[in-house]
Tab-separated table of C-alpha atoms in Angstrom:
chain	number	residue	atom	x	y	z
K	142	GLY	CA	64.631	-7.631	124.369
K	143	SER	CA	63.875	-4.792	126.716
K	144	GLY	CA	60.582	-3.798	125.123
K	145	GLN	CA	62.306	-0.950	123.304
K	146	GLY	CA	63.023	-0.543	119.598
K	147	CYS	CA	63.982	-3.320	117.178
K	148	GLN	CA	65.627	-5.867	119.437
K	149	GLY	CA	64.787	-9.517	119.965
K	150	GLY	CA	64.306	-12.461	117.617
K	151	ALA	CA	61.558	-11.065	115.412
K	152	LEU	CA	62.109	-8.608	112.584
K	153	VAL	CA	60.337	-6.007	114.698
K	154	GLU	CA	60.394	-6.837	118.396
K	155	GLY	CA	57.325	-8.745	119.470
K	156	LEU	CA	55.638	-8.595	116.067
K	157	THR	CA	55.032	-12.241	115.276
K	158	ALA	CA	52.349	-13.743	113.076
K	159	LYS	CA	50.277	-14.241	116.249
K	160	THR	CA	50.616	-10.671	117.549
K	161	PHE	CA	50.039	-9.267	114.048
K	162	ALA	CA	46.816	-11.314	113.798
K	163	LEU	CA	45.770	-10.134	117.277
K	164	ILE	CA	46.334	-6.500	116.275
K	165	TRP	CA	44.017	-7.050	113.294
K	166	LEU	CA	41.492	-8.827	115.510
K	167	THR	CA	41.552	-5.812	117.833
K	168	LEU	CA	40.983	-3.478	114.864
K	169	ILE	CA	38.052	-5.540	113.612
K	170	VAL	CA	36.414	-5.863	117.044
K	171	LEU	CA	36.770	-2.131	117.810
K	172	SER	CA	35.576	-1.116	114.339
K	173	CYS	CA	32.484	-3.308	114.724
K	174	GLY	CA	31.984	-1.711	118.142
K	175	GLN	CA	31.966	1.714	116.491
K	176	ILE	CA	29.295	0.571	114.029
K	177	LEU	CA	27.131	-0.865	116.826
K	178	ILE	CA	27.470	2.333	118.873
K	179	LYS	CA	26.412	4.406	115.879
K	180	GLN	CA	23.485	2.060	115.205
K	181	GLY	CA	22.481	2.379	118.855
K	182	ILE	CA	22.542	6.164	118.638
K	183	GLY	CA	20.602	6.116	115.386
K	184	ASN	CA	20.110	9.127	113.143
K	185	LYS	CA	18.658	11.376	115.816
K	186	LYS	CA	20.792	13.796	117.764
K	187	ILE	CA	21.007	13.223	121.485
K	188	PRO	CA	18.786	15.943	122.988
K	189	THR	CA	20.760	18.629	124.746
K	190	ASP	CA	19.329	20.717	127.479
K	191	SER	CA	20.436	23.737	129.460
K	192	ASN	CA	20.046	21.513	132.520
K	193	PRO	CA	23.241	19.391	132.743
K	194	LEU	CA	21.447	16.637	134.660
K	195	LYS	CA	18.801	16.221	131.935
K	196	MET	CA	21.518	16.158	129.277
K	197	LEU	CA	23.427	13.467	131.216
K	198	LEU	CA	20.235	11.405	131.552
K	199	ASN	CA	19.651	11.678	127.777
K	200	ILE	CA	23.185	10.424	127.136
K	201	LEU	CA	22.756	7.570	129.632
K	202	ARG	CA	19.497	6.503	127.931
K	203	VAL	CA	21.357	6.207	124.642
K	204	MET	CA	24.265	4.355	126.288
K	205	PHE	CA	21.945	1.634	127.568
K	206	ARG	CA	20.223	0.947	124.263
K	207	PRO	CA	20.985	-2.658	123.246
K	208	LYS	CA	23.163	-1.880	120.210
K	209	THR	CA	25.048	0.884	121.989
K	210	ALA	CA	25.676	-1.380	124.982
K	211	ALA	CA	26.793	-4.180	122.621
K	212	GLY	CA	29.212	-1.735	120.985
K	213	PHE	CA	30.684	-0.952	124.404
K	214	GLY	CA	30.954	-4.709	124.989
K	215	PHE	CA	32.981	-5.002	121.794
K	216	TYR	CA	35.205	-2.217	123.116
K	217	VAL	CA	35.825	-4.162	126.327
K	218	VAL	CA	36.788	-7.291	124.349
K	219	GLY	CA	38.980	-5.238	121.995
K	220	THR	CA	40.685	-3.555	124.939
K	221	VAL	CA	41.471	-6.916	126.562
K	222	ILE	CA	43.063	-8.141	123.318
K	223	TRP	CA	44.939	-4.828	122.949
K	224	LEU	CA	46.365	-5.150	126.478
K	225	TYR	CA	47.683	-8.603	125.583
K	226	VAL	CA	49.238	-7.223	122.378
K	227	LEU	CA	50.873	-4.282	124.163
K	228	SER	CA	52.414	-6.663	126.682
K	229	ARG	CA	54.331	-8.218	123.764
K	230	VAL	CA	54.774	-5.510	121.109
K	231	PRO	CA	56.251	-2.007	121.542
K	232	LEU	CA	53.592	0.693	121.362
K	233	SER	CA	55.632	2.443	118.657
K	234	THR	CA	55.116	-0.650	116.474
K	235	ALA	CA	51.556	-1.610	117.403
K	236	TYR	CA	49.877	1.798	117.399
K	237	PRO	CA	50.710	2.800	113.810
K	238	LEU	CA	49.155	-0.487	112.669
K	239	PHE	CA	46.103	0.459	114.719
K	240	SER	CA	45.484	3.346	112.295
K	241	MET	CA	44.358	0.783	109.721
K	242	SER	CA	41.031	0.849	111.570
K	243	TYR	CA	40.256	4.011	109.573
K	244	PHE	CA	39.947	1.813	106.476
K	245	LEU	CA	37.624	-0.593	108.236
K	246	VAL	CA	35.379	2.074	109.735
K	247	VAL	CA	34.998	3.959	106.438
K	248	ILE	CA	34.137	0.772	104.563
K	249	LEU	CA	31.748	-0.455	107.282
K	250	SER	CA	30.116	2.980	107.546
K	251	ALA	CA	29.441	3.022	103.825
K	252	THR	CA	28.258	-0.588	103.561
K	253	ILE	CA	26.433	-1.256	106.842
K	254	LEU	CA	25.286	2.218	107.876
K	255	LYS	CA	24.756	3.354	104.266
K	256	GLU	CA	26.587	6.595	105.010
K	257	ARG	CA	27.545	8.671	102.010
K	258	VAL	CA	31.277	8.516	101.376
K	259	VAL	CA	32.911	10.606	98.668
K	260	TRP	CA	35.304	7.860	97.636
K	261	ARG	CA	37.701	10.009	95.609
K	262	TYR	CA	38.555	11.972	98.749
K	263	ALA	CA	38.291	9.012	101.118
K	264	ILE	CA	40.725	6.956	99.059
K	265	ILE	CA	43.239	9.814	98.903
K	266	GLY	CA	43.016	10.277	102.666
K	267	LEU	CA	43.314	6.566	103.360
K	268	LEU	CA	46.336	6.293	101.046
K	269	LEU	CA	47.986	9.193	102.873
K	270	ILE	CA	47.368	7.412	106.178
K	271	SER	CA	48.915	4.234	104.712
K	272	ALA	CA	51.944	6.181	103.515
K	273	GLY	CA	52.401	7.643	106.981
K	274	VAL	CA	52.106	4.237	108.646
K	275	THR	CA	54.645	2.831	106.185
K	276	CYS	CA	57.080	5.642	106.997
K	277	ILE	CA	56.718	4.952	110.711
K	278	GLY	CA	57.217	1.231	110.096
K	279	LEU	CA	60.364	1.904	108.082
K	280	SER	CA	61.789	3.971	110.930
K	281	CYS	CA	62.518	0.645	112.644
K	282	PRO	CA	64.984	-0.942	110.205
K	283	ALA	CA	64.684	-4.609	109.315
K	284	ARG	CA	67.106	-7.024	110.944
K	285	LYS	CA	69.414	-9.027	108.691
K	286	GLN	CA	68.422	-12.355	110.223
K	287	SER	CA	64.906	-13.545	109.546
K	288	GLY	CA	62.505	-13.522	112.451
K	289	GLU	CA	59.040	-14.862	113.136
K	290	VAL	CA	57.202	-12.020	111.409
K	291	ASN	CA	54.626	-12.847	108.797
K	292	ALA	CA	56.100	-12.617	105.286
K	293	ALA	CA	53.340	-10.221	104.241
K	294	VAL	CA	54.512	-7.812	106.940
K	295	THR	CA	58.234	-8.136	106.305
K	296	ALA	CA	58.248	-7.880	102.516
K	297	PRO	CA	57.599	-4.118	102.427
K	298	LEU	CA	60.316	-3.579	105.027
K	299	ARG	CA	62.862	-5.676	103.093
K	300	ASP	CA	61.961	-4.257	99.688
K	301	GLY	CA	61.866	-0.653	100.921
K	302	ARG	CA	65.539	-0.505	101.908
């Protein structure tokens, strides 16, 4: 295929079991990076100052804390994986799946960081995000011939016609 739309051998171009797994690996790595960055920052606000140089130095101090730096390391690894994925999957397919990181970050924030989450609102918001991602996914109609895509991914596309 040309890298555009729903061409090629897979149900959705480039979306194979391997690339689907790599998208999820990217989401997990980047979500864990977010948690580490937040842990590195801690509960204190970064001091601001009317002097821009002092404020920049305060930010740099936080950036080089071990957990914050580890979080950035996770971002580098996640970005490398994401580059590989984007070289095989159209952005219009991969990026909507990327929004599933909202689920991961909310769950990790509540469990690891012990942040207060009002679940009745969080669940509604996360379901709305899922509905939107599904609509975007359905905008690329399923091919009649079966491709290499994981059955768990293709079933909603087949059943939603």
